[in-house]
XYZ file of C-alpha atoms in Angstrom:
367
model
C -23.198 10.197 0.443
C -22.137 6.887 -0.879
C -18.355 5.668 -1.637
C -18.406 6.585 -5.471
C -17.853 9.318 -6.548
C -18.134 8.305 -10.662
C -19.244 5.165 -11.738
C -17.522 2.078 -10.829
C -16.407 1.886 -14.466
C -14.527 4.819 -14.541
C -12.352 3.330 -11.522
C -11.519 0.042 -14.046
C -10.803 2.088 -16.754
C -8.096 3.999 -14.684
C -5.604 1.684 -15.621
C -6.784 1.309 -19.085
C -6.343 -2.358 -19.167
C -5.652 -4.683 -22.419
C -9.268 -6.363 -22.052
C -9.312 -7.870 -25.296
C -6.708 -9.170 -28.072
C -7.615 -10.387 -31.619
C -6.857 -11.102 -34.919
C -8.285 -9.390 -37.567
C -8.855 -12.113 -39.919
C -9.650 -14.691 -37.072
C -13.080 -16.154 -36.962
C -12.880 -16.548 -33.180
C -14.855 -14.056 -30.729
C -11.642 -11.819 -28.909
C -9.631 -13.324 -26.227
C -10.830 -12.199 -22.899
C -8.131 -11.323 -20.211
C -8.359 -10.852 -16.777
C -8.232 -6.820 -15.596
C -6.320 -6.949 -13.177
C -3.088 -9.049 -13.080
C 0.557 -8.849 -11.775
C 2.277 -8.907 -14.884
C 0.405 -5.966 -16.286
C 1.970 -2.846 -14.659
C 0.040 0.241 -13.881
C 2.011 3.492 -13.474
C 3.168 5.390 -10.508
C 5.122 8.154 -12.140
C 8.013 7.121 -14.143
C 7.421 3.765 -12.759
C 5.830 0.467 -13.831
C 4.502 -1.475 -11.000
C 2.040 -4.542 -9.810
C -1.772 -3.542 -9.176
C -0.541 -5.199 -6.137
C 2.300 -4.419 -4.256
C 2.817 -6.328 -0.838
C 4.182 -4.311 2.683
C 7.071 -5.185 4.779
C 5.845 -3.371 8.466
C 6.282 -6.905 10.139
C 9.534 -7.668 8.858
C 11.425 -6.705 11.752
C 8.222 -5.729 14.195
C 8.069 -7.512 17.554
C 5.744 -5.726 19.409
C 2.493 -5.431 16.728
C 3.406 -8.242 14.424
C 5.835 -10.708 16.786
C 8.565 -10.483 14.888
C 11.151 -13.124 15.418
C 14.369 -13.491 13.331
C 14.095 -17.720 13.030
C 10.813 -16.050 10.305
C 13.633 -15.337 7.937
C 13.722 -17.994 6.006
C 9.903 -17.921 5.310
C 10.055 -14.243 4.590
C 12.612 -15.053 1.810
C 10.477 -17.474 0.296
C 7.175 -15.558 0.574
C 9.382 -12.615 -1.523
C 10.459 -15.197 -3.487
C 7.317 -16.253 -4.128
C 5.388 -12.694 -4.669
C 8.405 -11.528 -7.552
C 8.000 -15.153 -9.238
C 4.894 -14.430 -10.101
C 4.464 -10.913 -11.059
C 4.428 -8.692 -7.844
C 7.297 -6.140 -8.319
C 6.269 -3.453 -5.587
C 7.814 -3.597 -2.061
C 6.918 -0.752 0.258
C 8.899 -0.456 3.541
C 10.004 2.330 6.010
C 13.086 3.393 7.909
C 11.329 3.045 10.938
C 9.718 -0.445 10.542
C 11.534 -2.905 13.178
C 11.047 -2.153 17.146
C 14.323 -1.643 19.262
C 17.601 -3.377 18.218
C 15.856 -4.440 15.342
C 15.037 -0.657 13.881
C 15.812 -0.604 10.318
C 15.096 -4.261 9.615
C 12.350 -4.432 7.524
C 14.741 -2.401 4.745
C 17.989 -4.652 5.802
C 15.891 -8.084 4.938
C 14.118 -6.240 1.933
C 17.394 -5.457 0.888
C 19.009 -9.269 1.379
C 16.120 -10.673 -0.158
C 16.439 -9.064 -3.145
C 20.389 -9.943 -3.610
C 19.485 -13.682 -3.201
C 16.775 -13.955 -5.197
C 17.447 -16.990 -7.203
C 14.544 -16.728 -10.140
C 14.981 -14.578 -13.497
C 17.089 -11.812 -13.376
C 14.236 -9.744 -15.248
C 12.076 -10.289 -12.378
C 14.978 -8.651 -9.676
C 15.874 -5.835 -12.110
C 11.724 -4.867 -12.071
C 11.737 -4.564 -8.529
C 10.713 -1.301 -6.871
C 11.230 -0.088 -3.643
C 9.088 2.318 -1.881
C 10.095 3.300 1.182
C 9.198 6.064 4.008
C 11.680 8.678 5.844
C 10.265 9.358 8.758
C 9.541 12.945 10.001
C 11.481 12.647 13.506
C 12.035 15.759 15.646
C 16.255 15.616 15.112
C 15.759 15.545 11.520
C 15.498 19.531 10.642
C 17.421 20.040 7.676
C 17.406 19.025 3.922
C 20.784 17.935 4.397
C 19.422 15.625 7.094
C 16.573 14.142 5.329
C 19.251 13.345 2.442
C 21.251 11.536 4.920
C 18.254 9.633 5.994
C 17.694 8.576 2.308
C 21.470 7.738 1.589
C 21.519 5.110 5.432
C 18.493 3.676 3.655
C 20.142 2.874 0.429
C 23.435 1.527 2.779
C 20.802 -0.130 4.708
C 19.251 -2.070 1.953
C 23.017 -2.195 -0.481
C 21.349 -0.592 -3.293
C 21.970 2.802 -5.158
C 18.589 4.233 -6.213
C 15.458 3.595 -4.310
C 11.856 3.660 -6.330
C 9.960 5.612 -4.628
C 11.167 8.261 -1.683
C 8.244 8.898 0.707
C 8.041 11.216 3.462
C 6.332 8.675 6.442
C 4.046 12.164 7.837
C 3.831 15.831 7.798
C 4.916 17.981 10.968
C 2.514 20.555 9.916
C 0.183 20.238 12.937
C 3.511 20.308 15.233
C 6.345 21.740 13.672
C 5.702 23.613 9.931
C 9.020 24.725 9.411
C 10.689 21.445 10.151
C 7.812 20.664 7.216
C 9.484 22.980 4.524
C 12.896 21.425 5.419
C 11.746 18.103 4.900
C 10.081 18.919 1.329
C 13.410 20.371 0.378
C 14.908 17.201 1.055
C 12.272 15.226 -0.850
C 13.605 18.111 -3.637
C 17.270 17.589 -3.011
C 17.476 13.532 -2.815
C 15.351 13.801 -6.429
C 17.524 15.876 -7.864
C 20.620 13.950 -6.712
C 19.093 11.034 -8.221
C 18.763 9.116 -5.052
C 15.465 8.338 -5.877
C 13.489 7.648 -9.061
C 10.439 9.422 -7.565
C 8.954 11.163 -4.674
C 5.946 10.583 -2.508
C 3.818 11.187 0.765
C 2.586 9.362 3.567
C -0.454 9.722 5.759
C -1.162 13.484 4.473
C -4.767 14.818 3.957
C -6.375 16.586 1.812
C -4.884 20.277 2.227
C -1.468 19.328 3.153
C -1.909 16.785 0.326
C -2.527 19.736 -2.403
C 0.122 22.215 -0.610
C 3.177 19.741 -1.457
C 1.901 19.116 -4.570
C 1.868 23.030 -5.584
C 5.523 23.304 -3.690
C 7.325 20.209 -5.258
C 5.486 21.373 -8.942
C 7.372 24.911 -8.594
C 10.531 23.285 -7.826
C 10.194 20.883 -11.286
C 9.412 17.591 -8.651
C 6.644 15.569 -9.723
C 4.462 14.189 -7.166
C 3.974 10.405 -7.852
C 2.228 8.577 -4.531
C 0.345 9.475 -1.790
C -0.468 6.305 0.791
C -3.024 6.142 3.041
C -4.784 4.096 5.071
C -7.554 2.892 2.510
C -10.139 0.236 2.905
C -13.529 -0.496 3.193
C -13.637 0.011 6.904
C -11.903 3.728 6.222
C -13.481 5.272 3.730
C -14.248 8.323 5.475
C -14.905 11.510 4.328
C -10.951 12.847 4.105
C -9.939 9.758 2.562
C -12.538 10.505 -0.484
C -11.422 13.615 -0.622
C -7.550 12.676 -0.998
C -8.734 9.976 -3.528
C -10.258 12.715 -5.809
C -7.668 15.143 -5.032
C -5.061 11.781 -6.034
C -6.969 11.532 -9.486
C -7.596 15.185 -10.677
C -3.504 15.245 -10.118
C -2.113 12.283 -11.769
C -0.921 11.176 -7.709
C -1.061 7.849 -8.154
C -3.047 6.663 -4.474
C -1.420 3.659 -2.631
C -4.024 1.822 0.376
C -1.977 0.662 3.209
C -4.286 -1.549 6.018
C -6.377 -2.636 3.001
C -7.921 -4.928 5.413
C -7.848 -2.972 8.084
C -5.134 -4.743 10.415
C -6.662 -7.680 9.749
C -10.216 -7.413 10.641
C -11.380 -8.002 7.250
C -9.804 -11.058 6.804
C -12.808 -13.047 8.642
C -10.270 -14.833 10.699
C -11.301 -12.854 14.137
C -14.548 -12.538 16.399
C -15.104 -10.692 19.557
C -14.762 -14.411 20.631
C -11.248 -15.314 18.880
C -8.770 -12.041 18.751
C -5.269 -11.838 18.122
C -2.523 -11.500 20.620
C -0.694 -8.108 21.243
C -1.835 -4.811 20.761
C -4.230 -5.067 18.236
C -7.084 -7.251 20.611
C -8.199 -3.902 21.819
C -8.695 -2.232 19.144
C -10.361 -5.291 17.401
C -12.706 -5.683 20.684
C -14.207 -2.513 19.903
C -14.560 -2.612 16.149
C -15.237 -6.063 15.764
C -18.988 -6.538 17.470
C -20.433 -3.886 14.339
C -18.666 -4.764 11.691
C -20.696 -7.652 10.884
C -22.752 -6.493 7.990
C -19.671 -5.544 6.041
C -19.005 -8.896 7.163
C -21.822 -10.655 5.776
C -21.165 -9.050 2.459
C -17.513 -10.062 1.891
C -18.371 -13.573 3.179
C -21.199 -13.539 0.440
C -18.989 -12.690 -2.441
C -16.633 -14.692 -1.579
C -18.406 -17.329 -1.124
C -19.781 -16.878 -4.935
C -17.142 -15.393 -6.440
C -15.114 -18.819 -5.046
C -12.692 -16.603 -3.614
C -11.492 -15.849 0.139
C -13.047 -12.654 1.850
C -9.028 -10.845 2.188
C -9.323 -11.390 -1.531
C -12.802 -9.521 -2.326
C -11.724 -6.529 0.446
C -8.299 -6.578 -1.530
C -10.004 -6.459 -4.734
C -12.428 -3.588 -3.617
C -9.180 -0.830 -3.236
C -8.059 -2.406 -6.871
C -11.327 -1.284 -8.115
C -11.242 1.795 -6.505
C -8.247 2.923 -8.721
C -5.784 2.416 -5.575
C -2.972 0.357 -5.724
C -2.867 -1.845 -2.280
C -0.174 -3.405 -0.337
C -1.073 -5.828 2.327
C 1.348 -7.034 4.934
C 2.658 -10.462 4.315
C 4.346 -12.553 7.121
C 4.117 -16.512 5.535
C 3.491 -18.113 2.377
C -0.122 -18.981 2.903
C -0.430 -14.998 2.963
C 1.561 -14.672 -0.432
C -0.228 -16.907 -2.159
C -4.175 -16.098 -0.472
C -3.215 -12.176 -1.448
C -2.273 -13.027 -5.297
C -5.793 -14.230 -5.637
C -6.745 -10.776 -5.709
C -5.550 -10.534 -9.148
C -7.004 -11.588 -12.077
C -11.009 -10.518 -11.747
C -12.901 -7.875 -10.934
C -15.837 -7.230 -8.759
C -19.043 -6.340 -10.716
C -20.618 -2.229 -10.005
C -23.607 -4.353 -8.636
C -21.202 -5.916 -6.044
C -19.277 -2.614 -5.017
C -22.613 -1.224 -4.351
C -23.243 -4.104 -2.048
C -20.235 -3.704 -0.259
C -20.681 0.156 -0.342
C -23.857 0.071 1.414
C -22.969 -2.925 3.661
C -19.683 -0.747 5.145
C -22.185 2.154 5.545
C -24.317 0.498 7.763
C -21.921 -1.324 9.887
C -21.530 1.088 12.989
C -17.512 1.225 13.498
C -15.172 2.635 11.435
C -11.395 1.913 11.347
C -9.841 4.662 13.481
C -7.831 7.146 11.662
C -3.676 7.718 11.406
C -2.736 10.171 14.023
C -0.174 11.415 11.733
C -2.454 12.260 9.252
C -3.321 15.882 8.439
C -5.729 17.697 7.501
């Protein structure tokens, strides 16, 4: 079975874009606009966001993403940078920073915000999704609410955009699940959040919280996953469809798979830390995926993190790559603005299928 489920059209249309503007009386064939750009929101809920959004796990993470604080000042202007032009979606946990440093990724989201310096619009659009994670002392609503409120001290605001819970405890500890979705309930209805999502959940756990939070009048607006063209396994299909028969609007974390499908890295040239193993094995058979995104690119004039970027936009998902610097900022905004042809995700469909190794899956995810 391929990727697509409908036709690659269907995915465009999912965010019924303003393809075309003209004047009735004008002799001039209609203006065409791009599909896909930051300044025209798509919907998660009650919310208006970027196609785009851009992830914060390396603000504050020393051990995957060598975190050190003197990146501050370039992680100001790289936010800076993403809200001046367009990108209004930040997603970020409680748990992102290692050691000392837990809780930093929402601290510097939080600072960066307060001193932005560009139109005032631009900081009042801002939305904030971030992730509660499921740990074993948290076993109470009353808990998880307390979880949500540190995050709101932790980042000096007083409503966050989107509430997420980081992973299920069904495979370990269902009760401690039910708690945790009446917390989802009870920061919702205390207005602590705007809207409520899930994190790494599959399929059936995906459709369960959806049925619970419905009876208890809470919408389900997000579900994020790892989604990209190296993990487009069977489950991850199956949440997508589940995602658009529900109105769950599907957010792709790892859209390029750690970095792998940037093109930067060989079996030859890996990066430091953790992440050299895991490329050393994946790495060698990825290479007609590869040779696909390089091709594109290389046509399209674009980089290969932009076509594997693109891909999840055309998919219907919203994405959210990890940005560090600048150069990242600026390389991931030229996602925006096109789209790749149905002859093209075909290419890339077929390409992913017959490159050996697939992206290994969340081991919080459920089933």
């Amino acid at each position: 079975m391929g990727f697509f489920t409908s036709t690659p059209t269907a995915y465009f249309n999912s965010f019924s874009p303003l393809n075309e503007i003209s004047l009735p009386s004008s002799p001039f064939k209609p203006l065409k606009l791009p599909p896909y750009w930051p300044w025209q929101k798509v919907k998660i809920g009650p919310l208006s966001v970027s196609p785009m959004g851009f992830g914060t796990w390396a603000w504050g993470n020393q051990l995957l993403w060598g975190y050190q604080e003197s990146m501050d000042t370039e992680l100001q202007q790289t936010f800076n940078l993403a809200v001046d032009n367009g990108i209004n979606l930040f997603d970020t946990a409680d748990s992102y920073g290692t050691g000392r440093l837990n809780g930093q990724s929402e601290k510097l989201l939080g600072k960066f915000i307060r001193e932005y310096q560009g139109q005032k619009r631009g900081q009042n659009e801002i939305v904030i999704a971030t992730k509660f994670a499921a740990y074993p002392w948290r076993l109470t609503p009353g808990q998880f609410v307390n979880a949500c409120k540190a995050s709101l001290d932790r980042m000096q605001i007083e409503q966050i955009g989107i509430g997420q819970l980081h992973w299920s405890t069904a495979n370990y500890a269902p009760l401690q699940e039910l708690a945790l979705w009446d917390g989802l309930v009870a920061m919702y209805e205390k207005g602590l959040v705007q809207a409520v999502g899930v994190s790494n959940y599959g399929p059936k756990q995906l459709v369960k919280i959806y049925e619970y939070l419905k009876d208890r009048g809470v919408p389900l607006c997000s579900a994020q996953v790892q989604f990209s063209l190296l993990s487009m396994g069977k489950d991850q299909l199956e949440i997508k469809n589940i995602c658009d028969s529900l109105g769950i609007r599907l957010i792709a974390y790892s859209p390029l798979g750690l970095g792998m499908l940037t093109g930067k890295y060989t079996p030859s040239k890996l990066p430091r830390g953790p992440r050299a193993f895991l490329f050393r094995q994946i790495l060698p058979g990825l290479e007609p995926l590869l040779s696909s995104l390089r091709e594109i690119a290389q046509k399209r004039c674009k980089t290969v993190p932009q076509v594997a970027i693109n891909w999840c936009i055309c998919m219907g998902a919203i994405p959210i790559p990890g940005v560090k610097t600048i150069k990242q900022a600026e390389e991931n905004l030229g996602a925006l603005g096109w789209q790749l042809s149905s002859g093209e995700l075909l290419q890339l469909e077929n390409a992913a299928l017959e490159s050996p190794q697939r992206m290994i899956q969340n081991i919080f995810q459920t089933r």
